[in-house]
Structures are given as C-alpha cells and as structure tokens.
XYZ file of C-alpha atoms in Angstrom:
502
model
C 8.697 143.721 -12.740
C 9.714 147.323 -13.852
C 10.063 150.097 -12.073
C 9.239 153.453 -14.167
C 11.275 155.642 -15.655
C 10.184 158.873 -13.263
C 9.455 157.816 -9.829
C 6.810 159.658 -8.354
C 7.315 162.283 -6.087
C 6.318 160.830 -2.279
C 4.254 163.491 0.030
C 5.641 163.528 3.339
C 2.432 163.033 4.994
C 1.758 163.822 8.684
C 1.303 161.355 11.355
C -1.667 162.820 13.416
C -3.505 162.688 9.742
C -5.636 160.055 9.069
C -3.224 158.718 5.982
C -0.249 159.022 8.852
C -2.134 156.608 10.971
C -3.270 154.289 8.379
C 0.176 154.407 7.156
C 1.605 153.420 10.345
C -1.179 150.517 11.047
C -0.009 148.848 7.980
C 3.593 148.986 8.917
C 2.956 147.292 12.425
C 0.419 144.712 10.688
C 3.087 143.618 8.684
C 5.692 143.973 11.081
C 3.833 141.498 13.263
C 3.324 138.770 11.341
C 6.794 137.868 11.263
C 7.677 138.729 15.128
C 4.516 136.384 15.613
C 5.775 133.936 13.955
C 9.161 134.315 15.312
C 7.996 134.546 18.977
C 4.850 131.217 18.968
C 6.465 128.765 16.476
C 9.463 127.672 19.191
C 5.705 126.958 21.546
C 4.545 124.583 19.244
C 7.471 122.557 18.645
C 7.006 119.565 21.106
C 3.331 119.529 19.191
C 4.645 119.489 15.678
C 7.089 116.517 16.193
C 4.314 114.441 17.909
C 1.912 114.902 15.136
C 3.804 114.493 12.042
C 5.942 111.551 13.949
C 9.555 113.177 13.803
C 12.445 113.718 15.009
C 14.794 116.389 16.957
C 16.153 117.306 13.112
C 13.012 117.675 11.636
C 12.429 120.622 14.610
C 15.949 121.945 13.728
C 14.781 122.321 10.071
C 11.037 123.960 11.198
C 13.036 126.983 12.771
C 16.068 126.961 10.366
C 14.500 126.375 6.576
C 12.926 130.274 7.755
C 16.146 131.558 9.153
C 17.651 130.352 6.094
C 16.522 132.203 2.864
C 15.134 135.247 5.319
C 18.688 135.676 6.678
C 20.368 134.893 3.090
C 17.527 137.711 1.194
C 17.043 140.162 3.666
C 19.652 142.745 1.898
C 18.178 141.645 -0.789
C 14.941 142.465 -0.149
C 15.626 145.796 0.675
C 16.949 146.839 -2.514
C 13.922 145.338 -4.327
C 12.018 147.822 -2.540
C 14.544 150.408 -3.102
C 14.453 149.878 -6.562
C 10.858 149.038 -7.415
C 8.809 150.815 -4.833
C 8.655 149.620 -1.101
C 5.085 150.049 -1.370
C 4.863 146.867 -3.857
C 7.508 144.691 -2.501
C 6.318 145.197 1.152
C 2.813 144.100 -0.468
C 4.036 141.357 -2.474
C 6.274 139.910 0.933
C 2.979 139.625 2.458
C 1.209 137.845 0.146
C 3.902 135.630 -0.234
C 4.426 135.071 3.708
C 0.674 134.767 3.905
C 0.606 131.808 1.161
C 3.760 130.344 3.134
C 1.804 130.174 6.307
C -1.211 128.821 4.871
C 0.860 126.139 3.075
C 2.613 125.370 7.088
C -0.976 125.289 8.559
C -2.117 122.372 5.430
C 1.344 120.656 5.258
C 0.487 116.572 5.255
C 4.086 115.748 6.401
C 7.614 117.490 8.071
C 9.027 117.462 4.243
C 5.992 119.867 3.044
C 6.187 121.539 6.325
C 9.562 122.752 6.252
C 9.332 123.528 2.547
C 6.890 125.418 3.387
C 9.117 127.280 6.199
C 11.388 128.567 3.525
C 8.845 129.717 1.074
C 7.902 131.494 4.561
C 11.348 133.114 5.100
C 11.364 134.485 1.627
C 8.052 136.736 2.057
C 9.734 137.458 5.430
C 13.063 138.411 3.591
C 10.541 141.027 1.403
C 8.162 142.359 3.785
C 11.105 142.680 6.916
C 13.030 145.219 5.255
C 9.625 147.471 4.155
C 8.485 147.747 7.002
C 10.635 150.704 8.333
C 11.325 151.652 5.148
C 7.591 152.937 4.560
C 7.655 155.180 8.004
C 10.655 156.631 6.373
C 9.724 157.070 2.689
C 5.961 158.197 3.630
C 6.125 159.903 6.972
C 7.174 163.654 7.389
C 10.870 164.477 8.762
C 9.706 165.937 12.237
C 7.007 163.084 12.698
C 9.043 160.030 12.190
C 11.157 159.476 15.544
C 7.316 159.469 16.822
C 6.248 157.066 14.125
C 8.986 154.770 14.961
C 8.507 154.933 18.641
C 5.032 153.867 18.002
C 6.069 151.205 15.546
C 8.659 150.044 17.895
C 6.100 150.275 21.118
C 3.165 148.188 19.438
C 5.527 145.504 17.640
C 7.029 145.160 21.610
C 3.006 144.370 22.033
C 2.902 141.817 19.460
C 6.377 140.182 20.988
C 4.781 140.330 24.375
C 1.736 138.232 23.431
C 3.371 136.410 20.773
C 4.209 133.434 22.898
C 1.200 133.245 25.082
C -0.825 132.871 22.075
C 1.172 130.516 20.759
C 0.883 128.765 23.715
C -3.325 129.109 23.737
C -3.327 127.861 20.350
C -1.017 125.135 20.914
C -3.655 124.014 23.366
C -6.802 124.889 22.254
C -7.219 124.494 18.091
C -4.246 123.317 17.616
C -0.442 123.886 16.314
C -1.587 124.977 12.723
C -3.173 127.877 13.738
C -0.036 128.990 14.783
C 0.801 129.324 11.086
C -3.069 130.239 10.122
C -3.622 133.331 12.070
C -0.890 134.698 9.338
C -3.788 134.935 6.674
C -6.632 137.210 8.467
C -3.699 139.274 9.161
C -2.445 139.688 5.581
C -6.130 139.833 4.454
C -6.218 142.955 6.597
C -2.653 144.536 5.721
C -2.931 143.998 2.083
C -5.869 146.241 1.214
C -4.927 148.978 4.064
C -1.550 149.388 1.960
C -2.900 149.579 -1.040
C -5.170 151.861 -0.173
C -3.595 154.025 2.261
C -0.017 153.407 1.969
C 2.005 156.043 -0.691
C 4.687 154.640 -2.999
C 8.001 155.592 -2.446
C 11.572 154.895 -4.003
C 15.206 155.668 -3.761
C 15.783 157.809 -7.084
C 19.033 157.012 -6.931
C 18.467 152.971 -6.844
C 20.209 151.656 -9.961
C 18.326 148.587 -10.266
C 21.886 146.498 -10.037
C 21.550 143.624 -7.370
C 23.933 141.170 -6.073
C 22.531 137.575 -7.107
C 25.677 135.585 -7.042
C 26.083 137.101 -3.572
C 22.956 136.004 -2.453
C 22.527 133.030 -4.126
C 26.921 131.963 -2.720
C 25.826 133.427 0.231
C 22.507 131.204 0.742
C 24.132 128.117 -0.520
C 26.658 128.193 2.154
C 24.220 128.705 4.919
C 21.986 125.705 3.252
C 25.159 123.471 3.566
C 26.584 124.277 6.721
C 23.215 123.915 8.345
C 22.640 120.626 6.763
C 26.264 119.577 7.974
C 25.886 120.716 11.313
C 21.965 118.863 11.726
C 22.992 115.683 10.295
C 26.691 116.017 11.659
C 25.945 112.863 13.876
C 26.347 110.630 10.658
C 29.495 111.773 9.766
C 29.034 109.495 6.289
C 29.938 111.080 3.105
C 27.387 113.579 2.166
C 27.749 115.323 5.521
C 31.392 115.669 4.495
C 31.128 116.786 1.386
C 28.284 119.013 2.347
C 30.676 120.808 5.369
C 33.405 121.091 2.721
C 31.457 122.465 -0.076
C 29.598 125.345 2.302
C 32.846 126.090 3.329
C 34.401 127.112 -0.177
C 31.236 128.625 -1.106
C 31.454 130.796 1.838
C 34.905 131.833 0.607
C 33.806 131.903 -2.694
C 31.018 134.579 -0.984
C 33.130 136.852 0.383
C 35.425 136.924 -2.839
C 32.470 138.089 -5.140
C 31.909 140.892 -2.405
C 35.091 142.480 -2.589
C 35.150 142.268 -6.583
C 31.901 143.268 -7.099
C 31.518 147.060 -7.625
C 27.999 147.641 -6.380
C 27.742 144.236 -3.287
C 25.036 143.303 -0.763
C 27.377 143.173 1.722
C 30.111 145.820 0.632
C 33.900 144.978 2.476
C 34.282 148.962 3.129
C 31.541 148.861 5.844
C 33.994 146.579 8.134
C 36.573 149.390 7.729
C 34.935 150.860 10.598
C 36.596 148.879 13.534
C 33.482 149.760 15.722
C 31.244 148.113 12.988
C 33.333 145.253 13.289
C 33.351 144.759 16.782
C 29.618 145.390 17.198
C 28.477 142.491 14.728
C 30.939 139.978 15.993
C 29.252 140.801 19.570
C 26.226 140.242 17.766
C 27.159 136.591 16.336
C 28.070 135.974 20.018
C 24.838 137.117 21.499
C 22.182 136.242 18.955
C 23.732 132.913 18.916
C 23.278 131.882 22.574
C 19.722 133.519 22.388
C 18.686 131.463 19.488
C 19.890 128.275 20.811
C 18.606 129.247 24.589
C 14.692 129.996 23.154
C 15.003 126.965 21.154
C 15.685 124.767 23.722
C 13.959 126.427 26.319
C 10.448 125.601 25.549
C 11.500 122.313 25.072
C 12.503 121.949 28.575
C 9.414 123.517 29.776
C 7.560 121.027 27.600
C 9.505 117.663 27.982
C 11.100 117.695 31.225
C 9.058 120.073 33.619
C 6.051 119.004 32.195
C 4.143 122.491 31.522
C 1.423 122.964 28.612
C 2.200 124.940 25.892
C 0.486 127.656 27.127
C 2.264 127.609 30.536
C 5.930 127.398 28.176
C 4.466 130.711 26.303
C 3.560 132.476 29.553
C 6.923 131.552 31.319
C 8.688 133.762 28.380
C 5.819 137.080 29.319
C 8.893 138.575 32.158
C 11.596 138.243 29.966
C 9.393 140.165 26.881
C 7.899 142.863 29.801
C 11.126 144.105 31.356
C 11.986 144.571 27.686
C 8.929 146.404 26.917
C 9.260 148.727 30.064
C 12.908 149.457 30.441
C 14.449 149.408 26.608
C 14.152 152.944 26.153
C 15.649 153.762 29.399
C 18.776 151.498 28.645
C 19.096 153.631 25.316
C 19.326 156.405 27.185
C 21.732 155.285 29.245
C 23.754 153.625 26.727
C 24.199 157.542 25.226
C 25.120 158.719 28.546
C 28.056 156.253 29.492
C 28.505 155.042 25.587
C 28.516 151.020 24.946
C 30.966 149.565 26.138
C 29.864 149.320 29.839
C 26.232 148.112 28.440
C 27.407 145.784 25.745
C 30.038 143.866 28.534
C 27.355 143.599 31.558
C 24.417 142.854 29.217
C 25.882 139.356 27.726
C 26.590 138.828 31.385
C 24.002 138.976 32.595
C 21.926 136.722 29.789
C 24.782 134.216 30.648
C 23.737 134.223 34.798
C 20.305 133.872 33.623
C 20.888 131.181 31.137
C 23.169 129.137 34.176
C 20.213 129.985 36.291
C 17.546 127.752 34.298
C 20.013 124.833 35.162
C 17.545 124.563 38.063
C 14.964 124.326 35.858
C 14.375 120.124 35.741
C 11.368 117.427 36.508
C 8.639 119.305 38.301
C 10.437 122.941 38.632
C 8.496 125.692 40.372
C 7.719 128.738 38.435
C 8.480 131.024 41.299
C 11.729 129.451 42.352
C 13.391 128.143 39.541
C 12.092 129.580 36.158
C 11.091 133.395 37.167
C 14.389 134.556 38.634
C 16.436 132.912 35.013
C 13.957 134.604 32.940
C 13.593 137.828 34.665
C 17.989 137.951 34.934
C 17.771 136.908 31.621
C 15.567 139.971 30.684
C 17.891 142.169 32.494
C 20.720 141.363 30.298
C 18.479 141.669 26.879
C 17.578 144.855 28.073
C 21.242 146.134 28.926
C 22.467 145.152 25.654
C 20.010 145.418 22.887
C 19.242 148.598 22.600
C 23.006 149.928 23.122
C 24.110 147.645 20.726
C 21.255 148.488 17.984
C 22.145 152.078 18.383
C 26.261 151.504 18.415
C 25.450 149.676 15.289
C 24.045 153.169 13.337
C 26.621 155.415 14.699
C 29.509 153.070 13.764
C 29.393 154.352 9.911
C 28.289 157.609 8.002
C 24.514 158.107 8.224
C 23.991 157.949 4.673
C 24.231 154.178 5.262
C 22.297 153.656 8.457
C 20.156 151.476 6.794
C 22.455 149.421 4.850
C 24.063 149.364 8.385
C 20.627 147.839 9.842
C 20.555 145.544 7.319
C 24.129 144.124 7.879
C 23.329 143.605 11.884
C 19.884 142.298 11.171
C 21.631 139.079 9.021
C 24.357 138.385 11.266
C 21.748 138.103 13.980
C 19.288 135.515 11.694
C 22.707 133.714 10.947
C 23.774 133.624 14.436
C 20.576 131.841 15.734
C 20.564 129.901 12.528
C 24.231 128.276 13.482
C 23.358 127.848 16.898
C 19.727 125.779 16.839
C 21.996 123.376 14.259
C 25.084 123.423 16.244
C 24.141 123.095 19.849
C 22.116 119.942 19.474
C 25.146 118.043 18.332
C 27.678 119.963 21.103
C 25.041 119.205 23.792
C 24.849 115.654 22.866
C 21.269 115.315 21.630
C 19.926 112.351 19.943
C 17.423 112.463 16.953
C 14.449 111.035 19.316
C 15.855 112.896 22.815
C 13.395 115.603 23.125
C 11.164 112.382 23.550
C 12.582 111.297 26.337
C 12.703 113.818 29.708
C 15.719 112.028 30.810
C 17.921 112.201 28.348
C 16.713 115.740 27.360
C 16.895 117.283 30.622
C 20.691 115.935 30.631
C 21.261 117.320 27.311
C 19.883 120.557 28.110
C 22.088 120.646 31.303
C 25.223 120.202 28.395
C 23.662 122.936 26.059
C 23.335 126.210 28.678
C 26.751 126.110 29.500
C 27.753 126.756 25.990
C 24.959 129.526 25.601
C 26.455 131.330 28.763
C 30.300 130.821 27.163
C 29.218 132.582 24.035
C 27.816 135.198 26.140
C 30.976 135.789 27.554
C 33.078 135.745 24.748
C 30.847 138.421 23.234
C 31.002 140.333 26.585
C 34.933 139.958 26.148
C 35.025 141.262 22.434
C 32.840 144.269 23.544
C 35.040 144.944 26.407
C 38.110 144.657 24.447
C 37.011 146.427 21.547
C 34.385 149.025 22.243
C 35.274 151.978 23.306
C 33.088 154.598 25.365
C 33.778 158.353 24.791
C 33.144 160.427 27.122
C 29.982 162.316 26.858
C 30.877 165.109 24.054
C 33.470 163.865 23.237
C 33.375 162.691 19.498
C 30.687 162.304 17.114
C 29.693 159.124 14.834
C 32.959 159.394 12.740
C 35.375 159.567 15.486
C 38.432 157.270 14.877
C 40.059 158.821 18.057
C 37.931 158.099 20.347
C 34.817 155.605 19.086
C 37.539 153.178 16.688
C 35.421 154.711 13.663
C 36.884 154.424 10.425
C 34.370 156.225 8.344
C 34.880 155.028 4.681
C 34.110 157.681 1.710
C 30.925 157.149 0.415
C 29.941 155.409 -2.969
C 27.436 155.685 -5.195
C 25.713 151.877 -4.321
C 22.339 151.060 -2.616
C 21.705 151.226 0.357
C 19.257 148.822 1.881
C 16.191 149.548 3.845
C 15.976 149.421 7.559
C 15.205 146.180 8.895
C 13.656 144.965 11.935
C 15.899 143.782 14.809
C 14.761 140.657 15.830
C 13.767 139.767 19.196
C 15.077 137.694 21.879
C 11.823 134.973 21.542
C-alpha cells in the first residue's frame, strides 16, 4: 500500500448537500457496526456457551480476543488512515470487520469462534478511528459540530437498539445472526464510500508507525489476559505467561519514551489533567465492562429472562443517555469536571450495589429498573464531562491523538476487568451453568465494580480541578493542572469513537 506523492486536495463539502449527507450516512453505517456489535454480543452469551458446549473462559475469550487487537491497533489504525487516506483504510476496516463477522456467524467450534473475534477487532481497530476522521477531513469548518451532533445522535440510536436486537435475534434465528447482520451492513457502507465519500489525508503524515509499540504493546495485553482467564490453574504456563506480559509491558513503555515519533508519546502525560482523566477512565470503564458482562448473565442464568427480555432490561440505562448527555456537557462546562467526574462513578457504584437485589425470579419494576435507571444517571454525569476534560487537557493540535489515548485505556480497562473479575468473584469454569453458584458469584463480583467506581470517583476528586467559569483556558497549569507540552512534529491519530457503556 502506497500513498502518493501529492495528496489530493479535499473539498470541504457542505452538509445540507447531497455529498454532505451521503458522507455522513457512511460514517454512522460504519460507526454502527461496531457499537452493534459491542452492545448485542454480551445478549448472546448464555446462547453461545450452550451451543458450542463451553465454558465461562471460552465467554471471557468471545468478548476479550475483540478487545484485544482493537484496543492494542486502534492508534494504529488511525495513522494508517492518516497516512494513506482515511477514505481507504475506513473502507478496507469494513471489509475486514465484515469478513470477521461472517467467519463468527460460520465458526464450527469456540476455537474458530474466538479467532474469529480477533480478526473482528482488527477491522474494528481500522474502521473505529475513520469514522470521525471522515466528518473532519470531508465536511466544511462551520458544518461539522452539526455533523458530529448528528453522528453522535444516530450512533446513540444504534446503542439504544443494539441490545434489544440482540436480544430478538438471540431468540428468534438465532445467536449467529448476531454476527451476520454485520455483512448487509458493510454491503451497504462499502459502495456509499466509495462512491460518495472524498479522500482525505494529513499532508503532514510521515508514513513512520510504531510497530514494536504495537506489536510489545499487544503482546502484553495477550498475556496478561491469558494469565488472568486461566489464573485458576496457577501451573506453569500461567506463570510464565503473567511474568512475561509483565516485562513486555515494561519493555512497552521503554520503546515509547525512546522512540522519536511513538503511538503513545510520554509528553502527553505531562499534562497532570491528562493523567488524572485516563486513570479515572481505567477505574470507570473497568467496572462497566465487568458490570455489562456479567449482567446479562444474571438476567439469563439466575432470574431466568430470555434474551430478549436481558436486551430490553439495558433500553433505560441507553435512553437516559440518549436524552440527557448533552445536557450533562453543558453542565460539565458550567461547574468544570470535577463535581461531574466524583458524583458520576458514584452513582454507577449505587446502581451497580442496587442489582444485588437482582436474584431467582426478580421483578423488573422493583429490582432491575431502579439499578439500571441509577446506573444511567451516573453514565450520564460522567461520560460526557470526562470525554470533553479529556480534549481540553492538551493543546488542540492533538485532540485527536488525545481521543485516541482515552479510547484504548477504556478497551483495556474492560478488557482487564471481564478476565479479572471472574477469578476475584470466585467463578468456576462451568458456574454460569449453574444459577446457584452464579447468582453467589455475581453477589462477590458487584462489590468490586462499585469499589472501582469509587476509587475513580476519589482520583477525580483529588485530582481534578474545576475553574471557575472564565477562569483559564485549555492550557491553564494554574488553575486546570495543565501542563501543555510544546508541540512536535509526530502524527497525530484520528478521532476515535468513545465506547459505550453496553
């Protein structure tokens, strides 16, 4: 793949124009087949390990083998399209995620299967990072708060229905067709881009990309996450596999500071508000991931619900964050973070206590609405505060490289957690088969969700600091903690899409 020598000059083409909206339709087609997949595949898990006959680590593996490479390539991704044309990489992610899917809706056995899941996370780690990128390279300057809001609007759609579809097709055709309805969707994308869609690059992208990063950084997330799964064996290659992620993760963040043009560059954690913002971000995205994991499996196993009722259950959570994110952004400007980003985890951590009510024959009404609708408080309170502290914590010129940053940490947070909490809750390879013995382990496994809430809550409120209105601008060190670091001629990555709480 080459790019060429003179990129082409991109027209900055109006929204209300026909091109602007065919532009945008592409971007949210895309867009949606990985919140889809992130929102129905938790649905169908129950479904998958009855079929293919496996157990709780196999279902670890469905949701991690994605996390994996999409978390470990999403920076990476982004410079490809940098570099290349976002046009063609975004393009070539969906083809790929669309011949992942397909390859999850055929796979034979859990070893093809979660395979398959990787191949999956790769497109993701290609198309993720376009997505955005395309509104910005392609859409005129005045239209593209508009074109975001839009993008951001129908993708809320798409994580809205996300589960209850899953849910329907859990039911009705079956759990592959959670993975199948990828394909019409990229049939439909593909063409529309190529058609429609302008190329765009960064002229400045020097085609230099981080490999060893990627590749240290990958291999150390592939080894932890085997470590933590199988940590019940504690036999040798569990050991060695702990030990070895370990120094590769050092290994990792020693390329990164030698390394004159990194993925991950060591100046961006300069800024102490950067800092603060993505450890709150390990904290929260880590008890989300392991709560929406387990969730559905308590739905499923112990309270005895269909799939499709599981799906619904998640619609309040999704709504209030539909109706009210905007209005917590606003906010969040008003009275700055740190208020939001120390009530928010709170309140997920109430909510998460609350479904300890949830057990053998719970009522929707009484016991699962009021956790998921607290619980939807909270996301709402934090996640858009803490998307937008995120941006303003470094120079604008690297906004998106910013993005990028928070959107990994995130995919690595819920990564960590679905391996880890099994094992601190207790959980036996064959106990989401029994509602006994899960419904104890789940009543082990919230209480460590709602801890790392709080510790996040904690960093925020010890950290974060809330100017008053006026007060200071993005590179504030006075007031905001900002240490704004001079910058360098590297890439910056595109923006990439924050992933939601299902």
């Amino acid at each position: 793949m080459t790019a060429p020598a003179e990129p082409p000059v991109t027209p900055a083409v109006p929204l209300a124009s026909a091109q602007g909206r065919w532009i945008l339709l592409t971007t949210v087609l895309g867009s949606s087949m990985a919140l889809l997949d992130s929102t129905v595949v938790n649905v169908a898990l129950p479904r998958i390990g009855q079929d293919l006959d496996a157990d709780l680590a196999v279902l670890q593996w469905t949701v991690n083998a994605y996390l994996l490479t999409l978390a470990g390539l999403i920076l990476v991704g982004g410079a490809l399209g940098d570099r290349f044309g976002r046009r063609r990489i975004f393009v070539l992610g969906v083809v790929w995620f669309a011949v992942g899917s397909l390859l999850c809706g055929i796979a034979p056995n859990a070893g093809i299967l979660i395979a398959a899941r990787a191949l999956q996370g790769i497109g993701g780690a290609l198309l993720t990072p376009g997505s955005l990128a395309l509104i910005q390279g392609s859409i005129r300057a005045e239209d593209r708060g508009r074109a975001v809001g839009l993008w951001s609007g129908l993708g809320g759609v798409g994580a809205a229905v996300g589960p209850f579809l899953g849910g329907w097709l859990v039911d009705g055709p079956g759990w592959r067709w959670v993975f199948l309805l990828n394909v019409p969707l990229a049939a439909l994308c593909v063409p529309v881009a190529l058609r429609h869609v302008p190329e765009s690059r960064d002229p400045q992208a020097h085609g230099r990309f981080d490999i060893a990063g990627a590749v240290l950084g990958a291999a150390a997330l592939a080894l932890l996450t085997y470590a933590l799964i199988e940590a019940r064996a504690a036999d040798a290659p569990v050991i060695i596999a702990a030990v070895a992620g370990v120094l590769l993760a050092g290994a990792f963040v020693q390329v990164e500071r030698r390394r004159a043009d990194p993925m991950m560059p060591p100046s961006m954690f300069s800024s102490r508000l950067f800092t603060a913002v993505n450890v709150v971000t390990l904290f929260v995205y880590a008890a989300l991931g392991g709560f929406f994991f387990l969730v559905v499996l308590q739905l499923q196993v112990v309270s005895g619900y269909s799939a499709l009722a599981a799906g619904a259950a998640m619609l309040p959570t999704t709504a209030l964050m539909l109706l009210l994110s905007a209005r917590s952004g606003e906010l969040g400007e008003r009275i700055g973070p740190r208020i939001p980003l120390t009530v928010g985890p709170l309140l997920c951590a109430a909510g998460m206590l609350l479904m300890l009510r949830v057990g053998p024959g719970a009522s929707y009404v009484r016991d699962v609405l009021p956790a998921m609708v607290v619980t939807g408080l909270g996301l709402v309170t934090v996640v858009a505060p803490l998307t937008a502290t995120v941006l303003a914590s470094v120079d604008p010129g690297r906004a998106g490289l910013a993005s990028g940053i928070n959107n990994a940490a995130a995919r690595v947070a819920g990564l960590l957690a679905v391996a880890a909490l099994p094992l601190l809750a207790g959980m036996g390879p064959e106990a989401y088969r029994s509602a006994a013995e899960f419904d104890a382990a789940f009543g082990r496994a919230m209480p460590w969700c709602a801890g790392a809430l709080v510790a996040g809550a904690a960093v925020a409120w010890a950290t974060v600091r809330s100017p008053a209105p006026g007060a200071c601008h993005p590179q504030c060190q006075t007031h905001c903690g900002v240490t704004a670091p001079p910058l360098e001629p590297q890439r910056e990555a595109g923006p990439a899409d924050k992933p939601t709480a299902g």
